[in-house]
Structures are given as structure tokens and as C-alpha cells.
Amino acid sequence: MARDTSLFSGRPSELIGRQVAGYRIEREIGRGGMAVVYRAKDLRLERTVALKLLAPELARNDTFRRRFTHESRAAAAIDHPHIVPVFEAGETDGVLYIAMRYVSGSDLRHLLDSQGPLTPATALRIAAQIASALDAAHENGLVHRDVKPGNILVARGTDSDHPEHAYLTDFGLTKKSLSLTGFTTVGQFVGTLDYVAPEQISGKPVDARCDVYGFACVVYECLTGHPPFRRDEDMALLWAHQYDDPPPLTEARPDLAPPVDAVFADALAKSPDDRHDSCLAFVTDLRAAVTGGPAGGRPATAVDHKVVPAPEAPAKNPPKPPPRWAEPVFRQ
Ligand SMILES: Nc1ncnc2c1ncn2[C@@H]1O[C@H](COP(=O)(O)OP(=O)(O)O)[C@@H](O)[C@H]1O
Ligand SMILES: [Mg+2]
């Protein structure tokens, strides 16, 4: 048993320099509630990878193990520019691990914490990339279930037209649907409840539309700096996802046009049937609401044109504030 947990003692320094399943651990990158992520060197190919070691209790949970194997394979099979490629997933010394591309950059959680809300243009660029990743996953029969800022990695983009390249990661690694219905008795860490869809909470079967909900919560936070629902207690938060209306986004961002609120009302609908069919459909509607263009085939009305300011005004307009997305903190 001591050996089982030796890879996950919580003391990262013990693993630095050690070899785990053919990877030499170089340094800790970050940790979530159920995993530690290290930068490591794949000794066979001499390439740098991100090596994720999952908490040992997950390896002992049969349902999780089955889904881990199934969904790691499914995620590895998707070749998409905005999904972190998985190189290998396996088990060593009772610990499940995943080796994936090391993304040099930051995660969206860190960006929002350090820089506050994004400009609409930046939020829309990142949202469009992650939406295409989610829709591709859905077309491959995969539901992410844990869309949150920590699972969106942002690297430097290729040029000034593409200042950032966003990646989605961690398919099928959530325990939420396993534990939400009984997490108080099981007493396991559930992770953040800020992005969890009503049907996940009530234990109903989930499909792609639960990701539309989680994704819309993330985009809401990108624009306002906070998720749609904020409550002191977990139970109150779960209740809010199920029964409360999200506060109109324009309360926090009065510079955005009112049609934006209707787009979020749809994407965050309690019933999956009332949401957008895809993440890209949501982003398309949002872009139209932000820029005043036509949405969903609906011709732009005079009202749209009158009230909607361009997200980033041309130079002749009054001075715009310096972009928040000036120079994100990129890891070396
Ligand atoms: N492929 C990767 N490349 C670089 N950093 C990563 C990679 N995967 C995860 N990370 C970093 O490790 C952190 C911890 O990841 P994780 O254990 O999944 O926790 P969470 O998703 O809850 O933040 C992430 O927030 C991210 O900053
Ligand atoms: Mg993660």
C-alpha cells in the first residue's frame, strides 16, 4: 500500500528527477483536486510532455477506471488543433497516468485571476477555438463533462491576427457525474461546481448539451470575471444552477449590448432542449449580439445597429482602453 501512494504523496519534490513509466519528471506544473501535472521528458523520444498523475483512489474506483480507459482512447483518437493531444494513458504502481503535449502558456483560470475579464474580442477568439474543439469531440461521441477555465490552456498564437492558441484538455476525467448524487456521503472531492449543468446535478443522462451549458458559464466568466452563479454554500450553488435565472451579463458589462443577455439565457437554459445545438452555434449568436450583426439567420434590425457598439472600435473612435490581453504570463 505504501508503494501505491508513493507516486502521489503530495510532496512534489520527491518525484523531481525520478523516472515514472518511461518519463523523467522535471518539475511540477500544477495540481487540481485529483491529479498533479508535471513537466517531464519522454525518455524514448526525448520530447517534453505534460505528465498527469491521478490520485490513487481514482485507480481504485472501477467506474472511473473504465471511463478513464475508454475516454482516454477516444480523446487520443481525435486529432484537432484545439484539443491537447494525448500521447499515452496507462497505469504504473497503482497510479493512472496520462502523457500529453506540454502546452507552454497559461490556463484560462490563471489568466482570469491575474488579468480580470477579457475584452469581447479576445473572449470571442478563445471561445470560437474551444467551441470547435467541443463540437468535434461531440461529433466523435465524447462529452467532456468538465468544461472549466482550468481545462482550457492558452498558448501564444502564431501572429497578431491569432494572438493566442487555446486548447481543451481533460476529457472524461471528471468525477462529477459519479459522485454528485452522493458526494456528501462519499465525502470525495468534487471540484468546482461553478460550471455544472442542471442535468448533471440531478443525475440525468448527459449529452453534448451539458458541455454547451458549462462552456457558456466559462464564456460568461471570461466577459464578467465571475461565473453566472455565485453562492456561499455548495448546496445553494447547485440549487441556483437548477432553478435560478442567471443574472443578465450586461449588469456586469453594461458596455455590451442587451441581445447578449438573450444569447446567454438560451445557452444556460435549464432544459438541454432549450439550449443551442452546438457550442459553435452559441458563439455565432454571441458574436452577432456583440457586434450587432445578424444572428442565426435573423436579419439585423435597426435596434441591433443602434445599440450595439463595436467590440473594438476603429482608431478614429474615442480612445479605447489598453487591451487587458496585453502580455499574458507565459511559462518558459
Ligand atoms: N498539457 C498541459 N500542458 C501544460 N500545462 C498543463 C497541461 N495540462 C494541465 N496543465 C496545468 O496543470 C494544472 C493542473 O491540472 P489539473 O490537475 O487538470 O487541474 P485543474 O484542471 O483542476 O486545474 C492546470 O490548471 C494547467 O495549468
Ligand atoms: Mg484539468
Short mmCIF file of C-alpha atoms and ligand atoms in Angstrom, two decimals:
data_model
loop_
_atom_site.label_atom_id
_atom_site.label_comp_id
_atom_site.label_asym_id
_atom_site.label_seq_id
_atom_site.Cartn_x
_atom_site.Cartn_y
_atom_site.Cartn_z
CA MET A 1 0.00 0.00 0.00
CA ALA A 2 2.86 2.36 0.79
CA ARG A 3 4.06 1.74 -2.74
CA ASP A 4 0.64 2.55 -4.15
CA THR A 5 0.75 6.08 -2.92
CA SER A 6 4.46 6.71 -3.35
CA LEU A 7 3.84 8.46 -6.66
CA PHE A 8 1.25 10.69 -5.14
CA SER A 9 2.47 11.63 -1.72
CA GLY A 10 1.63 15.29 -2.18
CA ARG A 11 5.29 16.17 -1.81
CA PRO A 12 6.23 17.08 -5.36
CA SER A 13 9.95 17.43 -4.70
CA GLU A 14 10.19 13.69 -4.05
CA LEU A 15 9.34 12.94 -7.65
CA ILE A 16 11.57 15.50 -9.33
CA GLY A 17 14.30 13.71 -11.26
CA ARG A 18 12.59 10.33 -10.85
CA GLN A 19 11.53 8.11 -13.67
CA VAL A 20 7.87 7.15 -13.93
CA ALA A 21 6.67 4.83 -16.72
CA GLY A 22 9.43 5.90 -19.10
CA TYR A 23 9.21 9.61 -18.28
CA ARG A 24 11.68 11.61 -16.25
CA ILE A 25 9.89 14.13 -14.05
CA GLU A 26 11.34 17.63 -14.34
CA ARG A 27 9.05 19.88 -12.35
CA GLU A 28 5.53 20.34 -11.11
CA ILE A 29 3.31 22.44 -13.36
CA GLY A 30 0.11 22.47 -11.36
CA ARG A 31 -2.34 20.42 -9.39
CA GLY A 32 -6.09 20.07 -9.27
CA GLY A 33 -8.30 18.21 -6.84
CA MET A 34 -7.45 14.77 -8.13
CA ALA A 35 -4.21 15.00 -10.06
CA VAL A 36 -0.78 16.52 -10.20
CA VAL A 37 0.64 17.61 -13.55
CA TYR A 38 4.39 17.57 -14.13
CA ARG A 39 6.61 18.65 -16.96
CA ALA A 40 8.52 15.52 -17.90
CA LYS A 41 10.79 14.12 -20.56
CA ASP A 42 9.71 11.12 -22.59
CA LEU A 43 12.93 9.15 -22.47
CA ARG A 44 12.12 7.11 -25.57
CA LEU A 45 11.61 10.11 -27.84
CA GLU A 46 13.47 12.76 -25.85
CA ARG A 47 10.46 15.04 -26.04
CA THR A 48 8.95 17.21 -23.35
CA VAL A 49 5.47 16.17 -22.23
CA ALA A 50 2.94 17.05 -19.57
CA LEU A 51 2.58 14.00 -17.35
CA LYS A 52 -0.56 13.85 -15.28
CA LEU A 53 -0.63 11.50 -12.29
CA LEU A 54 -4.12 10.85 -10.99
CA ALA A 55 -4.84 10.41 -7.31
CA PRO A 56 -4.55 6.72 -6.34
CA GLU A 57 -8.12 6.47 -5.07
CA LEU A 58 -9.31 7.04 -8.64
CA ALA A 59 -7.49 3.89 -9.76
CA ARG A 60 -9.46 2.00 -7.11
CA ASN A 61 -12.80 3.26 -8.45
CA ASP A 62 -13.90 0.76 -11.09
CA THR A 63 -16.36 3.09 -12.81
CA PHE A 64 -13.71 5.77 -13.09
CA ARG A 65 -11.11 3.31 -14.37
CA ARG A 66 -13.42 2.06 -17.09
CA ARG A 67 -14.26 5.54 -18.23
CA PHE A 68 -10.64 6.64 -17.96
CA THR A 69 -9.54 3.87 -20.34
CA HIS A 70 -12.43 4.37 -22.72
CA GLU A 71 -12.30 8.14 -22.87
CA SER A 72 -8.51 8.46 -22.96
CA ARG A 73 -8.62 6.26 -26.04
CA ALA A 74 -11.46 8.24 -27.55
CA ALA A 75 -9.73 11.56 -26.82
CA ALA A 76 -6.44 10.26 -28.20
CA ALA A 77 -8.24 9.35 -31.41
CA ILE A 78 -9.40 12.92 -32.03
CA ASP A 79 -6.90 14.91 -33.98
CA HIS A 80 -7.94 18.51 -33.54
CA PRO A 81 -5.87 21.68 -33.41
CA HIS A 82 -7.62 22.84 -30.23
CA ILE A 83 -7.56 19.59 -28.25
CA VAL A 84 -4.43 18.71 -26.31
CA PRO A 85 -3.06 15.57 -27.95
CA VAL A 86 -2.84 12.57 -25.63
CA PHE A 87 0.29 10.51 -26.27
CA GLU A 88 -0.25 7.69 -23.82
CA ALA A 89 -2.50 6.72 -20.95
CA GLY A 90 -1.79 3.88 -18.59
CA GLU A 91 -1.13 2.72 -15.09
CA THR A 92 2.06 2.32 -13.11
CA ASP A 93 2.40 1.26 -9.49
CA GLY A 94 -1.33 1.65 -8.91
CA VAL A 95 -1.40 5.17 -10.29
CA LEU A 96 -3.19 6.11 -13.51
CA TYR A 97 -1.24 8.49 -15.71
CA ILE A 98 -1.65 10.39 -18.94
CA ALA A 99 1.16 11.76 -21.06
CA MET A 100 0.11 14.60 -23.32
CA ARG A 101 1.51 17.53 -25.22
CA TYR A 102 3.13 20.07 -22.97
CA VAL A 103 1.40 23.37 -23.65
CA SER A 104 3.68 26.27 -22.95
CA GLY A 105 1.45 29.08 -21.79
CA SER A 106 -1.13 29.54 -19.12
CA ASP A 107 -4.52 28.17 -18.27
CA LEU A 108 -7.61 30.31 -18.53
CA ARG A 109 -8.19 30.13 -14.76
CA HIS A 110 -4.83 31.75 -14.17
CA LEU A 111 -5.42 34.35 -16.91
CA LEU A 112 -8.79 35.39 -15.50
CA ASP A 113 -7.39 35.52 -11.95
CA SER A 114 -4.43 37.61 -12.98
CA GLN A 115 -5.98 39.84 -15.64
CA GLY A 116 -9.69 40.00 -14.88
CA PRO A 117 -12.34 39.94 -17.60
CA LEU A 118 -11.20 39.65 -21.21
CA THR A 119 -12.08 42.05 -23.98
CA PRO A 120 -15.05 40.81 -26.03
CA ALA A 121 -12.73 40.28 -29.00
CA THR A 122 -10.33 38.11 -27.01
CA ALA A 123 -13.14 36.20 -25.32
CA LEU A 124 -14.73 35.51 -28.70
CA ARG A 125 -11.45 34.34 -30.24
CA ILE A 126 -10.79 31.89 -27.43
CA ALA A 127 -14.45 30.83 -27.31
CA ALA A 128 -14.54 30.05 -31.04
CA GLN A 129 -11.47 27.80 -30.72
CA ILE A 130 -12.80 25.89 -27.72
CA ALA A 131 -16.24 25.63 -29.30
CA SER A 132 -14.74 23.96 -32.36
CA ALA A 133 -12.89 21.53 -30.08
CA LEU A 134 -16.04 20.66 -28.14
CA ASP A 135 -18.16 20.24 -31.25
CA ALA A 136 -15.51 17.94 -32.75
CA ALA A 137 -15.50 15.87 -29.57
CA HIS A 138 -19.28 15.68 -29.64
CA GLU A 139 -19.21 14.52 -33.24
CA ASN A 140 -16.94 11.72 -32.03
CA GLY A 141 -19.45 10.74 -29.36
CA LEU A 142 -17.48 12.24 -26.48
CA VAL A 143 -18.97 14.52 -23.84
CA HIS A 144 -16.39 16.45 -21.86
CA ARG A 145 -18.45 16.97 -18.67
CA ASP A 146 -15.89 19.23 -17.01
CA VAL A 147 -15.55 22.34 -19.13
CA LYS A 148 -13.94 24.93 -16.86
CA PRO A 149 -11.22 27.58 -17.15
CA GLY A 150 -8.60 25.25 -15.63
CA ASN A 151 -9.14 22.82 -18.50
CA ILE A 152 -8.53 25.44 -21.16
CA LEU A 153 -4.86 26.04 -21.87
CA VAL A 154 -3.79 29.17 -23.70
CA ALA A 155 -0.53 29.34 -25.60
CA ARG A 156 0.93 32.10 -27.66
CA GLY A 157 -0.63 32.20 -31.12
CA THR A 158 1.03 32.39 -34.48
CA ASP A 159 0.74 36.10 -35.32
CA SER A 160 -1.09 39.29 -34.41
CA ASP A 161 -4.26 38.07 -36.13
CA HIS A 162 -4.10 34.94 -33.94
CA PRO A 163 -2.56 36.19 -30.69
CA GLU A 164 -3.45 33.08 -28.74
CA HIS A 165 -3.97 29.38 -29.37
CA ALA A 166 -6.40 27.74 -26.97
CA TYR A 167 -6.52 24.03 -26.17
CA LEU A 168 -9.14 21.98 -24.40
CA THR A 169 -7.91 19.18 -22.16
CA ASP A 170 -9.05 16.54 -19.66
CA PHE A 171 -11.77 14.58 -21.37
CA GLY A 172 -13.60 12.14 -19.18
CA LEU A 173 -11.56 12.91 -16.11
CA THR A 174 -14.30 14.42 -14.05
CA LYS A 175 -15.77 12.54 -11.16
CA LYS A 176 -18.77 14.77 -11.06
CA SER A 177 -21.30 12.50 -12.64
CA LEU A 178 -20.07 9.67 -10.45
CA SER A 179 -20.23 11.47 -7.20
CA LEU A 180 -22.58 14.40 -7.36
CA THR A 181 -25.62 12.48 -6.33
CA GLY A 182 -23.87 11.06 -3.30
CA PHE A 183 -20.87 13.21 -2.69
CA THR A 184 -21.82 14.24 0.81
CA THR A 185 -21.94 10.66 1.99
CA VAL A 186 -18.99 9.52 -0.07
CA GLY A 187 -17.10 12.59 1.04
CA GLN A 188 -14.92 12.80 -2.03
CA PHE A 189 -13.61 15.94 -3.60
CA VAL A 190 -15.93 17.02 -6.36
CA GLY A 191 -14.10 20.03 -7.76
CA THR A 192 -15.67 23.28 -8.78
CA LEU A 193 -19.43 23.43 -9.09
CA ASP A 194 -19.42 26.71 -10.98
CA TYR A 195 -19.89 25.15 -14.42
CA VAL A 196 -22.02 22.10 -13.77
CA ALA A 197 -25.22 21.66 -15.79
CA PRO A 198 -28.60 21.13 -14.12
CA GLU A 199 -28.98 17.65 -15.61
CA GLN A 200 -25.57 16.63 -14.22
CA ILE A 201 -26.73 17.70 -10.79
CA SER A 202 -29.96 15.76 -10.96
CA GLY A 203 -28.15 12.66 -12.22
CA LYS A 204 -29.95 12.55 -15.58
CA PRO A 205 -28.10 11.23 -18.62
CA VAL A 206 -25.87 13.90 -20.06
CA ASP A 207 -25.08 14.65 -23.67
CA ALA A 208 -23.27 17.34 -25.64
CA ARG A 209 -25.65 19.98 -24.35
CA CYS A 210 -24.25 19.69 -20.84
CA ASP A 211 -21.00 20.95 -22.36
CA VAL A 212 -22.88 23.82 -24.04
CA TYR A 213 -24.03 24.84 -20.55
CA GLY A 214 -20.58 24.51 -18.93
CA PHE A 215 -18.95 26.27 -21.84
CA ALA A 216 -21.45 29.15 -21.66
CA CYS A 217 -20.64 29.50 -17.93
CA VAL A 218 -16.94 29.78 -18.84
CA VAL A 219 -17.57 32.37 -21.56
CA TYR A 220 -19.79 34.33 -19.15
CA GLU A 221 -16.87 34.38 -16.71
CA CYS A 222 -14.45 35.46 -19.45
CA LEU A 223 -16.62 38.53 -20.05
CA THR A 224 -17.53 39.41 -16.46
CA GLY A 225 -14.72 37.95 -14.35
CA HIS A 226 -17.10 35.69 -12.44
CA PRO A 227 -19.29 32.67 -13.23
CA PRO A 228 -23.05 33.17 -13.66
CA PHE A 229 -23.94 31.87 -10.22
CA ARG A 230 -22.13 32.82 -7.03
CA ARG A 231 -23.30 31.38 -3.74
CA ASP A 232 -21.60 30.86 -0.38
CA GLU A 233 -22.73 27.27 0.01
CA ASP A 234 -22.33 24.39 -2.44
CA MET A 235 -25.96 23.39 -1.95
CA ALA A 236 -27.15 26.90 -2.78
CA LEU A 237 -24.99 26.86 -5.89
CA LEU A 238 -26.45 23.55 -7.02
CA TRP A 239 -29.91 24.92 -6.41
CA ALA A 240 -29.14 28.04 -8.44
CA HIS A 241 -27.96 26.01 -11.44
CA GLN A 242 -31.19 24.08 -11.32
CA TYR A 243 -33.75 26.76 -10.58
CA ASP A 244 -32.43 30.35 -10.68
CA ASP A 245 -32.11 32.62 -13.70
CA PRO A 246 -28.54 33.74 -14.35
CA PRO A 247 -28.07 37.47 -13.72
CA PRO A 248 -28.08 39.30 -17.07
CA LEU A 249 -24.50 39.58 -18.22
CA THR A 250 -24.97 43.25 -19.07
CA GLU A 251 -25.39 44.03 -15.35
CA ALA A 252 -21.67 43.38 -15.03
CA ARG A 253 -20.78 44.54 -18.54
CA PRO A 254 -23.07 47.47 -19.40
CA ASP A 255 -20.80 48.19 -22.36
CA LEU A 256 -22.20 45.08 -24.07
CA ALA A 257 -25.50 45.19 -25.92
CA PRO A 258 -28.70 43.75 -24.43
CA PRO A 259 -29.04 41.00 -27.09
CA VAL A 260 -26.06 39.34 -25.35
CA ASP A 261 -28.32 38.54 -22.40
CA ALA A 262 -30.74 36.62 -24.58
CA VAL A 263 -27.89 34.54 -26.02
CA PHE A 264 -26.75 33.53 -22.53
CA ALA A 265 -30.33 32.89 -21.43
CA ASP A 266 -30.55 30.31 -24.23
CA ALA A 267 -27.16 28.70 -23.69
CA LEU A 268 -27.76 28.50 -19.93
CA ALA A 269 -31.33 27.21 -20.23
CA LYS A 270 -32.26 24.71 -17.54
CA SER A 271 -33.59 22.24 -20.08
CA PRO A 272 -31.00 20.95 -22.59
CA ASP A 273 -33.71 21.12 -25.29
CA ASP A 274 -33.82 24.90 -24.97
CA ARG A 275 -30.07 25.40 -25.44
CA HIS A 276 -28.07 25.92 -28.60
CA ASP A 277 -27.49 22.72 -30.55
CA SER A 278 -23.75 23.18 -30.61
CA CYS A 279 -21.07 25.27 -29.00
CA LEU A 280 -20.29 27.00 -32.29
CA ALA A 281 -23.96 27.95 -32.69
CA PHE A 282 -23.72 29.65 -29.31
CA VAL A 283 -20.51 31.50 -30.25
CA THR A 284 -22.01 32.58 -33.58
CA ASP A 285 -25.04 34.03 -31.78
CA LEU A 286 -22.82 35.69 -29.22
CA ARG A 287 -20.60 37.25 -31.85
CA ALA A 288 -23.64 38.61 -33.65
CA ALA A 289 -25.03 40.03 -30.41
CA VAL A 290 -21.71 41.64 -29.53
CA THR A 291 -21.01 43.09 -32.96
CA GLY A 292 -24.58 43.86 -33.93
CA GLY A 293 -24.50 41.51 -36.91
CA PRO A 294 -27.26 39.12 -37.88
CA ALA A 295 -27.75 36.10 -35.64
CA GLY A 296 -28.99 32.66 -36.58
CA GLY A 297 -30.20 33.79 -39.97
CA ARG A 298 -32.17 36.63 -38.41
CA PRO A 299 -31.56 39.87 -40.30
CA ALA A 300 -30.01 42.58 -38.14
CA THR A 301 -32.59 45.08 -37.02
CA ALA A 302 -32.29 48.81 -36.66
CA VAL A 303 -32.21 48.22 -32.91
CA ASP A 304 -29.19 45.95 -33.23
CA HIS A 305 -27.31 48.56 -35.19
CA LYS A 306 -28.30 51.41 -32.93
CA VAL A 307 -27.47 49.98 -29.54
CA VAL A 308 -24.58 47.65 -30.21
CA PRO A 309 -21.16 49.22 -30.09
CA ALA A 310 -18.36 47.51 -31.99
CA PRO A 311 -16.32 45.44 -29.54
CA GLU A 312 -13.08 47.05 -30.52
CA ALA A 313 -13.68 50.39 -32.12
CA PRO A 314 -11.59 51.57 -35.06
CA ALA A 315 -8.87 54.12 -34.32
CA LYS A 316 -10.97 57.13 -35.29
CA ASN A 317 -13.36 56.48 -32.38
CA PRO A 318 -12.66 57.75 -28.85
CA PRO A 319 -9.58 56.22 -27.22
CA LYS A 320 -10.14 52.63 -26.25
CA PRO A 321 -8.77 51.25 -23.02
CA PRO A 322 -5.49 49.34 -23.27
CA PRO A 323 -6.17 45.69 -24.05
CA ARG A 324 -6.32 43.55 -20.95
CA TRP A 325 -4.73 40.85 -23.01
CA ALA A 326 -1.50 42.75 -23.20
CA GLU A 327 1.14 40.21 -22.37
CA PRO A 328 -0.09 37.14 -20.57
CA VAL A 329 2.24 35.29 -18.28
CA PHE A 330 3.66 32.54 -20.42
CA ARG A 331 5.58 29.75 -18.84
CA GLN A 332 9.07 29.14 -20.10
N1 LIG B 1 -0.86 19.57 -21.22
C1 LIG B 1 -0.54 20.53 -20.34
N2 LIG B 1 0.47 21.39 -20.59
C2 LIG B 1 0.78 22.36 -19.69
N3 LIG B 1 0.14 22.55 -18.53
C3 LIG B 1 -0.87 21.72 -18.21
C4 LIG B 1 -1.26 20.66 -19.08
N4 LIG B 1 -2.30 20.01 -18.51
C5 LIG B 1 -2.54 20.63 -17.34
N5 LIG B 1 -1.68 21.65 -17.14
C6 LIG B 1 -1.62 22.56 -15.98
O1 LIG B 1 -1.77 21.82 -14.80
C7 LIG B 1 -2.81 22.40 -13.99
C8 LIG B 1 -3.46 21.32 -13.14
O2 LIG B 1 -4.21 20.50 -13.97
P1 LIG B 1 -5.37 19.59 -13.38
O3 LIG B 1 -4.77 18.62 -12.42
O4 LIG B 1 -6.11 19.03 -14.54
O5 LIG B 1 -6.26 20.55 -12.53
P2 LIG B 1 -7.39 21.58 -12.96
O6 LIG B 1 -7.88 21.16 -14.32
O7 LIG B 1 -8.41 21.43 -11.90
O8 LIG B 1 -6.73 22.93 -12.97
C9 LIG B 1 -3.74 23.06 -15.00
O9 LIG B 1 -4.51 24.06 -14.45
C10 LIG B 1 -2.76 23.57 -16.05
O10 LIG B 1 -2.29 24.85 -15.70
MG MG B 2 -7.67 19.76 -15.60
#
